[in-house]
PDB file of C-alpha atoms and ligand atoms in Angstrom:
ATOM      1  CA  MET A 147      35.896 -55.742 -14.559  1.00 53.00           C
ATOM      2  CA  PRO A 148      38.115 -55.562 -17.666  1.00 64.00           C
ATOM      3  CA  GLU A 149      38.632 -52.216 -19.368  1.00 82.00           C
ATOM      4  CA  PRO A 150      36.293 -51.714 -22.336  1.00 95.00           C
ATOM      5  CA  VAL A 151      37.972 -52.469 -25.668  1.00 97.00           C
ATOM      6  CA  PHE A 152      37.969 -50.353 -28.837  1.00 98.00           C
ATOM      7  CA  TYR A 153      38.904 -50.723 -32.509  1.00 98.00           C
ATOM      8  CA  ASP A 154      40.987 -48.438 -34.664  1.00 98.00           C
ATOM      9  CA  THR A 155      39.029 -48.702 -37.922  1.00 98.00           C
ATOM     10  CA  HIS A 156      41.410 -46.541 -39.997  1.00 98.00           C
ATOM     11  CA  ALA A 157      45.179 -46.674 -39.549  1.00 98.00           C
ATOM     12  CA  HIS A 158      48.108 -46.429 -41.962  1.00 98.00           C
ATOM     13  CA  LEU A 159      50.447 -48.875 -40.246  1.00 98.00           C
ATOM     14  CA  ASP A 160      52.308 -49.504 -43.502  1.00 97.00           C
ATOM     15  CA  TYR A 161      53.577 -45.904 -43.655  1.00 96.00           C
ATOM     16  CA  PRO A 162      57.303 -45.266 -43.125  1.00 96.00           C
ATOM     17  CA  GLU A 163      56.500 -43.448 -39.843  1.00 95.00           C
ATOM     18  CA  PHE A 164      55.934 -46.897 -38.268  1.00 96.00           C
ATOM     19  CA  ALA A 165      58.743 -48.830 -39.931  1.00 94.00           C
ATOM     20  CA  ALA A 166      61.170 -48.548 -37.014  1.00 95.00           C
ATOM     21  CA  ASP A 167      58.946 -49.476 -34.059  1.00 97.00           C
ATOM     22  CA  LEU A 168      55.758 -51.181 -35.258  1.00 97.00           C
ATOM     23  CA  ASP A 169      55.990 -53.978 -32.677  1.00 97.00           C
ATOM     24  CA  GLU A 170      56.073 -51.433 -29.844  1.00 97.00           C
ATOM     25  CA  VAL A 171      53.245 -49.445 -31.428  1.00 98.00           C
ATOM     26  CA  LEU A 172      51.106 -52.586 -31.569  1.00 98.00           C
ATOM     27  CA  ALA A 173      52.065 -53.552 -28.004  1.00 97.00           C
ATOM     28  CA  ARG A 174      50.963 -50.111 -26.774  1.00 97.00           C
ATOM     29  CA  ALA A 175      47.685 -50.510 -28.709  1.00 97.00           C
ATOM     30  CA  ARG A 176      47.025 -53.879 -27.028  1.00 96.00           C
ATOM     31  CA  ALA A 177      47.873 -52.447 -23.605  1.00 96.00           C
ATOM     32  CA  ALA A 178      45.390 -49.623 -24.261  1.00 96.00           C
ATOM     33  CA  GLY A 179      42.641 -52.136 -25.143  1.00 97.00           C
ATOM     34  CA  ILE A 180      42.688 -51.452 -28.888  1.00 97.00           C
ATOM     35  CA  VAL A 181      42.102 -55.046 -29.987  1.00 97.00           C
ATOM     36  CA  ARG A 182      41.415 -54.632 -33.728  1.00 98.00           C
ATOM     37  CA  ILE A 183      43.233 -52.351 -36.154  1.00 98.00           C
ATOM     38  CA  ILE A 184      42.204 -51.920 -39.778  1.00 98.00           C
ATOM     39  CA  CYS A 185      45.163 -50.975 -41.945  1.00 98.00           C
ATOM     40  CA  ILE A 186      44.101 -48.930 -44.974  1.00 98.00           C
ATOM     41  CA  GLY A 187      45.850 -49.123 -48.342  1.00 98.00           C
ATOM     42  CA  THR A 188      46.394 -45.964 -50.375  1.00 98.00           C
ATOM     43  CA  ASP A 189      47.723 -47.551 -53.580  1.00 98.00           C
ATOM     44  CA  LEU A 190      48.452 -51.117 -54.701  1.00 98.00           C
ATOM     45  CA  ASP A 191      51.876 -51.319 -53.014  1.00 98.00           C
ATOM     46  CA  SER A 192      50.475 -49.872 -49.807  1.00 98.00           C
ATOM     47  CA  SER A 193      47.522 -52.292 -49.983  1.00 98.00           C
ATOM     48  CA  ALA A 194      49.900 -55.231 -50.454  1.00 98.00           C
ATOM     49  CA  ARG A 195      51.862 -54.037 -47.392  1.00 98.00           C
ATOM     50  CA  ALA A 196      48.611 -53.733 -45.405  1.00 98.00           C
ATOM     51  CA  ILE A 197      47.732 -57.320 -46.337  1.00 98.00           C
ATOM     52  CA  ARG A 198      51.177 -58.542 -45.272  1.00 98.00           C
ATOM     53  CA  LEU A 199      50.737 -56.842 -41.880  1.00 98.00           C
ATOM     54  CA  ALA A 200      47.303 -58.456 -41.522  1.00 98.00           C
ATOM     55  CA  GLU A 201      48.892 -61.844 -42.250  1.00 97.00           C
ATOM     56  CA  ARG A 202      51.573 -61.253 -39.641  1.00 97.00           C
ATOM     57  CA  TYR A 203      49.496 -59.817 -36.769  1.00 97.00           C
ATOM     58  CA  PRO A 204      46.258 -61.485 -35.612  1.00 94.00           C
ATOM     59  CA  GLY A 205      44.452 -58.264 -34.571  1.00 96.00           C
ATOM     60  CA  VAL A 206      45.313 -56.407 -37.783  1.00 98.00           C
ATOM     61  CA  PHE A 207      43.007 -56.420 -40.833  1.00 98.00           C
ATOM     62  CA  ALA A 208      43.445 -54.794 -44.242  1.00 98.00           C
ATOM     63  CA  VAL A 209      41.533 -52.610 -46.683  1.00 98.00           C
ATOM     64  CA  ALA A 210      42.764 -52.532 -50.289  1.00 98.00           C
ATOM     65  CA  GLY A 211      42.389 -49.615 -52.659  1.00 98.00           C
ATOM     66  CA  TRP A 212      43.718 -46.419 -54.165  1.00 98.00           C
ATOM     67  CA  HIS A 213      43.499 -42.990 -52.518  1.00 98.00           C
ATOM     68  CA  PRO A 214      41.802 -40.259 -54.601  1.00 97.00           C
ATOM     69  CA  CYS A 215      44.714 -37.841 -54.045  1.00 96.00           C
ATOM     70  CA  GLU A 216      46.953 -40.360 -55.861  1.00 96.00           C
ATOM     71  CA  ALA A 217      44.503 -40.731 -58.752  1.00 96.00           C
ATOM     72  CA  LEU A 218      46.784 -39.393 -61.482  1.00 95.00           C
ATOM     73  CA  ARG A 219      49.344 -42.175 -61.045  1.00 96.00           C
ATOM     74  CA  ALA A 220      46.806 -45.010 -60.851  1.00 97.00           C
ATOM     75  CA  PRO A 221      46.581 -47.696 -63.548  1.00 97.00           C
ATOM     76  CA  GLU A 222      43.730 -47.206 -66.005  1.00 97.00           C
ATOM     77  CA  ASP A 223      41.859 -50.247 -64.749  1.00 98.00           C
ATOM     78  CA  LEU A 224      42.284 -51.085 -61.064  1.00 98.00           C
ATOM     79  CA  ARG A 225      39.524 -53.661 -61.027  1.00 98.00           C
ATOM     80  CA  PRO A 226      41.544 -56.855 -61.669  1.00 98.00           C
ATOM     81  CA  ALA A 227      43.898 -56.011 -58.772  1.00 98.00           C
ATOM     82  CA  LEU A 228      40.999 -55.084 -56.484  1.00 98.00           C
ATOM     83  CA  ARG A 229      39.170 -58.333 -57.306  1.00 98.00           C
ATOM     84  CA  GLU A 230      42.263 -60.327 -56.471  1.00 98.00           C
ATOM     85  CA  MET A 231      42.847 -58.547 -53.146  1.00 98.00           C
ATOM     86  CA  ALA A 232      39.161 -58.673 -52.191  1.00 98.00           C
ATOM     87  CA  ARG A 233      39.424 -62.473 -52.019  1.00 97.00           C
ATOM     88  CA  HIS A 234      41.942 -62.363 -49.174  1.00 97.00           C
ATOM     89  CA  PRO A 235      40.291 -63.533 -45.913  1.00 97.00           C
ATOM     90  CA  LYS A 236      41.592 -60.509 -43.992  1.00 98.00           C
ATOM     91  CA  VAL A 237      40.667 -57.848 -46.571  1.00 98.00           C
ATOM     92  CA  VAL A 238      37.540 -56.474 -44.894  1.00 98.00           C
ATOM     93  CA  ALA A 239      36.644 -53.671 -47.366  1.00 98.00           C
ATOM     94  CA  LEU A 240      37.910 -51.756 -50.413  1.00 98.00           C
ATOM     95  CA  GLY A 241      39.457 -48.286 -50.213  1.00 97.00           C
ATOM     96  CA  GLU A 242      40.365 -45.827 -49.271  1.00 97.00           C
ATOM     97  CA  THR A 243      38.562 -44.390 -52.237  1.00 98.00           C
ATOM     98  CA  GLY A 244      36.295 -41.427 -52.901  1.00 98.00           C
ATOM     99  CA  LEU A 245      36.800 -37.820 -53.922  1.00 98.00           C
ATOM    100  CA  ASP A 246      39.120 -35.109 -52.604  1.00 97.00           C
ATOM    101  CA  PHE A 247      38.808 -31.725 -54.288  1.00 96.00           C
ATOM    102  CA  HIS A 248      40.634 -29.857 -51.533  1.00 94.00           C
ATOM    103  CA  ARG A 249      43.872 -29.232 -53.427  1.00 89.00           C
ATOM    104  CA  LEU A 250      43.362 -29.023 -57.157  1.00 91.00           C
ATOM    105  CA  PRO A 251      46.171 -28.988 -59.738  1.00 88.00           C
ATOM    106  CA  GLY A 252      44.628 -25.932 -61.435  1.00 84.00           C
ATOM    107  CA  ALA A 253      45.553 -23.822 -58.398  1.00 86.00           C
ATOM    108  CA  ARG A 254      49.254 -24.644 -58.804  1.00 87.00           C
ATOM    109  CA  GLU A 255      51.600 -22.587 -60.895  1.00 87.00           C
ATOM    110  CA  GLY A 256      50.927 -23.267 -64.566  1.00 88.00           C
ATOM    111  CA  GLY A 257      47.792 -25.287 -63.708  1.00 89.00           C
ATOM    112  CA  THR A 258      44.672 -24.963 -65.839  1.00 90.00           C
ATOM    113  CA  PRO A 259      40.946 -25.641 -65.409  1.00 92.00           C
ATOM    114  CA  GLU A 260      41.465 -28.545 -67.784  1.00 91.00           C
ATOM    115  CA  ASP A 261      43.906 -30.090 -65.227  1.00 90.00           C
ATOM    116  CA  ASP A 262      41.182 -29.857 -62.584  1.00 91.00           C
ATOM    117  CA  ARG A 263      38.625 -31.462 -64.864  1.00 93.00           C
ATOM    118  CA  ARG A 264      40.930 -34.370 -65.686  1.00 94.00           C
ATOM    119  CA  TYR A 265      41.900 -34.886 -62.022  1.00 95.00           C
ATOM    120  CA  LYS A 266      38.277 -34.903 -60.836  1.00 96.00           C
ATOM    121  CA  GLU A 267      37.196 -37.225 -63.638  1.00 97.00           C
ATOM    122  CA  ARG A 268      40.044 -39.650 -62.846  1.00 97.00           C
ATOM    123  CA  GLN A 269      39.076 -39.677 -59.142  1.00 98.00           C
ATOM    124  CA  ALA A 270      35.429 -40.335 -60.045  1.00 98.00           C
ATOM    125  CA  ASP A 271      36.408 -43.128 -62.429  1.00 98.00           C
ATOM    126  CA  LEU A 272      38.549 -44.880 -59.789  1.00 98.00           C
ATOM    127  CA  PHE A 273      35.835 -44.431 -57.146  1.00 98.00           C
ATOM    128  CA  ARG A 274      33.342 -46.129 -59.517  1.00 98.00           C
ATOM    129  CA  GLN A 275      35.792 -48.994 -60.081  1.00 98.00           C
ATOM    130  CA  HIS A 276      36.031 -49.581 -56.306  1.00 98.00           C
ATOM    131  CA  LEU A 277      32.227 -49.499 -55.984  1.00 98.00           C
ATOM    132  CA  GLU A 278      31.815 -51.920 -58.871  1.00 98.00           C
ATOM    133  CA  VAL A 279      34.233 -54.482 -57.429  1.00 98.00           C
ATOM    134  CA  ALA A 280      32.759 -53.983 -53.941  1.00 98.00           C
ATOM    135  CA  ALA A 281      29.302 -54.778 -55.349  1.00 98.00           C
ATOM    136  CA  GLU A 282      30.662 -57.900 -57.093  1.00 97.00           C
ATOM    137  CA  THR A 283      32.524 -59.192 -54.064  1.00 97.00           C
ATOM    138  CA  GLY A 284      30.038 -58.260 -51.335  1.00 96.00           C
ATOM    139  CA  LEU A 285      32.436 -55.873 -49.585  1.00 97.00           C
ATOM    140  CA  ASN A 286      31.861 -52.288 -48.461  1.00 98.00           C
ATOM    141  CA  CYS A 287      34.044 -49.255 -49.156  1.00 98.00           C
ATOM    142  CA  VAL A 288      36.125 -46.977 -46.937  1.00 98.00           C
ATOM    143  CA  ILE A 289      35.412 -43.524 -48.307  1.00 98.00           C
ATOM    144  CA  HIS A 290      37.667 -40.488 -48.214  1.00 98.00           C
ATOM    145  CA  GLN A 291      35.741 -37.308 -48.951  1.00 97.00           C
ATOM    146  CA  ARG A 292      36.977 -33.754 -48.768  1.00 96.00           C
ATOM    147  CA  ASP A 293      35.304 -30.702 -50.304  1.00 96.00           C
ATOM    148  CA  ALA A 294      33.307 -33.041 -52.553  1.00 97.00           C
ATOM    149  CA  LEU A 295      30.287 -34.187 -50.539  1.00 97.00           C
ATOM    150  CA  GLU A 296      27.648 -33.713 -53.247  1.00 97.00           C
ATOM    151  CA  GLU A 297      29.694 -35.454 -55.918  1.00 97.00           C
ATOM    152  CA  THR A 298      30.585 -38.333 -53.565  1.00 98.00           C
ATOM    153  CA  LEU A 299      26.969 -38.948 -52.563  1.00 98.00           C
ATOM    154  CA  ALA A 300      25.894 -38.767 -56.223  1.00 98.00           C
ATOM    155  CA  LEU A 301      28.419 -41.452 -57.257  1.00 98.00           C
ATOM    156  CA  LEU A 302      27.576 -43.692 -54.297  1.00 98.00           C
ATOM    157  CA  ALA A 303      23.781 -43.450 -54.626  1.00 98.00           C
ATOM    158  CA  PRO A 304      23.364 -45.796 -57.652  1.00 97.00           C
ATOM    159  CA  PHE A 305      25.301 -48.494 -55.719  1.00 98.00           C
ATOM    160  CA  ALA A 306      23.616 -47.903 -52.360  1.00 97.00           C
ATOM    161  CA  ASP A 307      21.439 -51.024 -52.565  1.00 97.00           C
ATOM    162  CA  ARG A 308      24.602 -53.177 -52.830  1.00 97.00           C
ATOM    163  CA  VAL A 309      27.530 -51.230 -51.347  1.00 98.00           C
ATOM    164  CA  ARG A 310      27.827 -49.095 -48.262  1.00 98.00           C
ATOM    165  CA  GLY A 311      30.553 -46.665 -47.347  1.00 98.00           C
ATOM    166  CA  VAL A 312      32.106 -45.546 -44.127  1.00 98.00           C
ATOM    167  CA  PHE A 313      32.832 -41.845 -44.544  1.00 98.00           C
ATOM    168  CA  HIS A 314      36.075 -41.780 -42.605  1.00 97.00           C
ATOM    169  CA  CYS A 315      37.462 -38.780 -40.714  1.00 97.00           C
ATOM    170  CA  PHE A 316      33.991 -37.341 -40.808  1.00 97.00           C
ATOM    171  CA  ALA A 317      34.031 -33.572 -40.364  1.00 96.00           C
ATOM    172  CA  ASN A 318      30.780 -32.453 -41.984  1.00 96.00           C
ATOM    173  CA  ASP A 319      27.654 -31.150 -40.282  1.00 97.00           C
ATOM    174  CA  PRO A 320      24.736 -33.177 -38.859  1.00 98.00           C
ATOM    175  CA  ASP A 321      22.707 -32.669 -42.018  1.00 98.00           C
ATOM    176  CA  ALA A 322      25.474 -34.237 -44.156  1.00 98.00           C
ATOM    177  CA  MET A 323      25.715 -37.101 -41.625  1.00 98.00           C
ATOM    178  CA  ARG A 324      21.986 -37.773 -42.031  1.00 98.00           C
ATOM    179  CA  ARG A 325      22.345 -37.902 -45.819  1.00 98.00           C
ATOM    180  CA  VAL A 326      25.191 -40.405 -45.486  1.00 98.00           C
ATOM    181  CA  LEU A 327      23.171 -42.600 -43.110  1.00 98.00           C
ATOM    182  CA  ALA A 328      20.121 -42.373 -45.405  1.00 97.00           C
ATOM    183  CA  LEU A 329      22.179 -44.261 -48.034  1.00 97.00           C
ATOM    184  CA  GLY A 330      22.841 -47.004 -45.461  1.00 97.00           C
ATOM    185  CA  SER A 331      26.409 -45.749 -45.021  1.00 98.00           C
ATOM    186  CA  ARG A 332      28.284 -44.967 -41.812  1.00 98.00           C
ATOM    187  CA  VAL A 333      30.542 -42.249 -40.439  1.00 98.00           C
ATOM    188  CA  SER A 334      33.762 -42.513 -38.463  1.00 98.00           C
ATOM    189  CA  PHE A 335      35.396 -39.973 -36.150  1.00 98.00           C
ATOM    190  CA  THR A 336      39.076 -39.195 -35.522  1.00 97.00           C
ATOM    191  CA  GLY A 337      41.110 -37.243 -32.979  1.00 96.00           C
ATOM    192  CA  ILE A 338      39.614 -34.021 -34.366  1.00 96.00           C
ATOM    193  CA  LEU A 339      36.898 -34.735 -31.773  1.00 96.00           C
ATOM    194  CA  THR A 340      39.406 -33.795 -29.068  1.00 95.00           C
ATOM    195  CA  PHE A 341      40.623 -30.554 -30.660  1.00 94.00           C
ATOM    196  CA  LYS A 342      39.675 -27.230 -29.131  1.00 93.00           C
ATOM    197  CA  ASN A 343      38.368 -26.121 -32.534  1.00 94.00           C
ATOM    198  CA  GLY A 344      36.557 -29.460 -33.089  1.00 95.00           C
ATOM    199  CA  GLY A 345      33.211 -28.152 -31.828  1.00 95.00           C
ATOM    200  CA  ASN A 346      31.442 -28.733 -35.152  1.00 97.00           C
ATOM    201  CA  VAL A 347      32.614 -32.364 -35.270  1.00 97.00           C
ATOM    202  CA  ARG A 348      31.472 -32.912 -31.665  1.00 97.00           C
ATOM    203  CA  GLU A 349      28.098 -31.489 -32.625  1.00 98.00           C
ATOM    204  CA  THR A 350      27.834 -33.995 -35.486  1.00 98.00           C
ATOM    205  CA  LEU A 351      28.788 -36.906 -33.210  1.00 98.00           C
ATOM    206  CA  ALA A 352      26.208 -35.745 -30.658  1.00 98.00           C
ATOM    207  CA  ALA A 353      23.546 -36.044 -33.396  1.00 98.00           C
ATOM    208  CA  THR A 354      24.719 -39.475 -34.663  1.00 98.00           C
ATOM    209  CA  ALA A 355      22.763 -42.482 -33.391  1.00 98.00           C
ATOM    210  CA  PRO A 356      24.578 -45.324 -31.575  1.00 97.00           C
ATOM    211  CA  GLY A 357      25.525 -48.126 -33.967  1.00 96.00           C
ATOM    212  CA  LYS A 358      25.934 -45.749 -36.905  1.00 98.00           C
ATOM    213  CA  PHE A 359      29.443 -44.479 -36.172  1.00 98.00           C
ATOM    214  CA  MET A 360      32.918 -45.863 -35.556  1.00 98.00           C
ATOM    215  CA  LEU A 361      36.190 -44.552 -34.133  1.00 98.00           C
ATOM    216  CA  GLU A 362      39.551 -44.301 -35.879  1.00 98.00           C
ATOM    217  CA  THR A 363      42.893 -42.552 -35.595  1.00 97.00           C
ATOM    218  CA  ASP A 364      43.865 -42.081 -39.280  1.00 97.00           C
ATOM    219  CA  CYS A 365      47.374 -42.467 -37.827  1.00 96.00           C
ATOM    220  CA  PRO A 366      50.125 -41.371 -38.307  1.00 94.00           C
ATOM    221  CA  PHE A 367      48.034 -38.202 -38.812  1.00 91.00           C
ATOM    222  CA  LEU A 368      45.655 -36.309 -36.520  1.00 88.00           C
ATOM    223  CA  ALA A 369      46.961 -37.226 -33.060  1.00 86.00           C
ATOM    224  CA  PRO A 370      44.292 -36.359 -30.482  1.00 86.00           C
ATOM    225  CA  MET A 371      44.872 -34.061 -27.529  1.00 89.00           C
ATOM    226  CA  PRO A 372      47.175 -34.138 -25.582  1.00 86.00           C
ATOM    227  CA  HIS A 373      49.394 -35.620 -28.322  1.00 86.00           C
ATOM    228  CA  ARG A 374      48.383 -33.129 -31.019  1.00 85.00           C
ATOM    229  CA  GLY A 375      51.173 -32.408 -33.511  1.00 84.00           C
ATOM    230  CA  LYS A 376      53.068 -35.618 -32.691  1.00 90.00           C
ATOM    231  CA  ARG A 377      52.888 -38.935 -34.510  1.00 91.00           C
ATOM    232  CA  CYS A 378      49.498 -40.518 -33.947  1.00 95.00           C
ATOM    233  CA  GLU A 379      49.169 -44.267 -33.224  1.00 97.00           C
ATOM    234  CA  PRO A 380      46.304 -46.745 -32.615  1.00 98.00           C
ATOM    235  CA  ALA A 381      46.630 -46.552 -28.784  1.00 97.00           C
ATOM    236  CA  HIS A 382      45.316 -42.993 -29.094  1.00 97.00           C
ATOM    237  CA  VAL A 383      41.810 -44.326 -29.808  1.00 97.00           C
ATOM    238  CA  ARG A 384      41.621 -44.330 -26.002  1.00 96.00           C
ATOM    239  CA  GLU A 385      41.752 -40.498 -25.857  1.00 96.00           C
ATOM    240  CA  ILE A 386      39.293 -40.225 -28.743  1.00 97.00           C
ATOM    241  CA  ALA A 387      36.914 -42.623 -26.960  1.00 97.00           C
ATOM    242  CA  ARG A 388      37.080 -40.636 -23.724  1.00 97.00           C
ATOM    243  CA  VAL A 389      35.923 -37.460 -25.495  1.00 97.00           C
ATOM    244  CA  ALA A 390      33.364 -39.348 -27.610  1.00 98.00           C
ATOM    245  CA  ALA A 391      31.803 -40.803 -24.446  1.00 98.00           C
ATOM    246  CA  GLN A 392      31.552 -37.317 -22.928  1.00 98.00           C
ATOM    247  CA  VAL A 393      29.912 -36.001 -26.104  1.00 98.00           C
ATOM    248  CA  LYS A 394      27.416 -38.889 -26.176  1.00 98.00           C
ATOM    249  CA  GLY A 395      26.825 -38.753 -22.430  1.00 97.00           C
ATOM    250  CA  CYS A 396      27.446 -42.493 -22.194  1.00 97.00           C
ATOM    251  CA  SER A 397      29.846 -44.815 -20.385  1.00 97.00           C
ATOM    252  CA  LEU A 398      33.007 -46.150 -22.035  1.00 97.00           C
ATOM    253  CA  GLU A 399      31.394 -49.617 -21.825  1.00 97.00           C
ATOM    254  CA  GLU A 400      28.402 -48.460 -23.863  1.00 97.00           C
ATOM    255  CA  LEU A 401      30.618 -46.655 -26.369  1.00 98.00           C
ATOM    256  CA  SER A 402      32.734 -49.800 -26.728  1.00 98.00           C
ATOM    257  CA  GLU A 403      29.652 -51.917 -27.411  1.00 97.00           C
ATOM    258  CA  TRP A 404      28.184 -49.476 -29.947  1.00 98.00           C
ATOM    259  CA  THR A 405      31.356 -48.826 -31.923  1.00 98.00           C
ATOM    260  CA  CYS A 406      32.608 -52.429 -32.005  1.00 97.00           C
ATOM    261  CA  ALA A 407      29.150 -53.673 -33.064  1.00 97.00           C
ATOM    262  CA  ALA A 408      29.043 -51.005 -35.799  1.00 98.00           C
ATOM    263  CA  ALA A 409      32.435 -52.184 -37.075  1.00 98.00           C
ATOM    264  CA  HIS A 410      31.414 -55.864 -37.195  1.00 97.00           C
ATOM    265  CA  GLU A 411      28.177 -55.008 -38.926  1.00 97.00           C
ATOM    266  CA  PHE A 412      29.947 -52.884 -41.539  1.00 98.00           C
ATOM    267  CA  PHE A 413      33.071 -55.048 -42.043  1.00 97.00           C
ATOM    268  CA  PRO A 414      31.562 -58.546 -42.221  1.00 92.00           C
ATOM    269  CA  LYS A 415      34.990 -60.232 -42.462  1.00 95.00           C
ATOM    270  CA  LEU A 416      36.272 -58.617 -39.266  1.00 94.00           C
ATOM    271  CA  ALA A 417      36.717 -61.694 -37.083  1.00 83.00           C
ATOM    272  CA  GLY A 418      36.155 -62.113 -33.372  1.00 59.00           C
TER     273      GLY A 418
HETATM  274 ZN1   ZN B 270      41.441 -40.410 -45.910  1.00 59.95          ZN
HETATM  275 ZN1   ZN B 271      43.507 -42.626 -44.462  1.00 59.95          ZN
END
């Protein structure tokens, strides 16, 4: 019987960390049974690179958008560029977008509360632009959320009948997970699941119904055990899946079925 296959639904293959050996990285992913990789853009250049990788490699797909932590250098109106990229056959969603209030400019030397206000407002504005274009084009959004759950849910809610989000690198509690799912959205888990101090994330996965969650690396970040601290790569979904199956008390075959089906349902343009 063939080994069960998995998808890496959130990878940054366009980052310089992979420039020297991407072919080997992708060969290791294939050998590990990671048969689809979704490459996530973090600004327009990064999104264009993600699309080029998707054009070059059959198992690679792209997501186009602008990361909230880069909000201050974004163009005023991203929508024309997002509309254009959304048309590409291998662009399966928009993002990563959302809100990240973890590190605010007001906390830096010389920073003011007014800096925080402007930064948060700019993030919210860009998030709305992604949601608007997603609604127009029938795509969903890959959502990055950190220390901003209430605000993120509040911005998503008015779009929830047309756009869904996958809350990637999900690290909130089961109650937050239920609120995300209640909007029709999904959650996705990284290598944090394998960390010794990842007990709270394992608890959330344990409470998440099959079909409602996906797996991802967020590489080059967040390498799972036993690779923690090194460069992460899509092949490491294997280690994440092993722990996820233990947490769910299911076989790797079942986990493969659930998570791949969840990805196809959420990313309608994900072929195969
Ligand atoms: Zn992110
Ligand atoms: Zn990311």
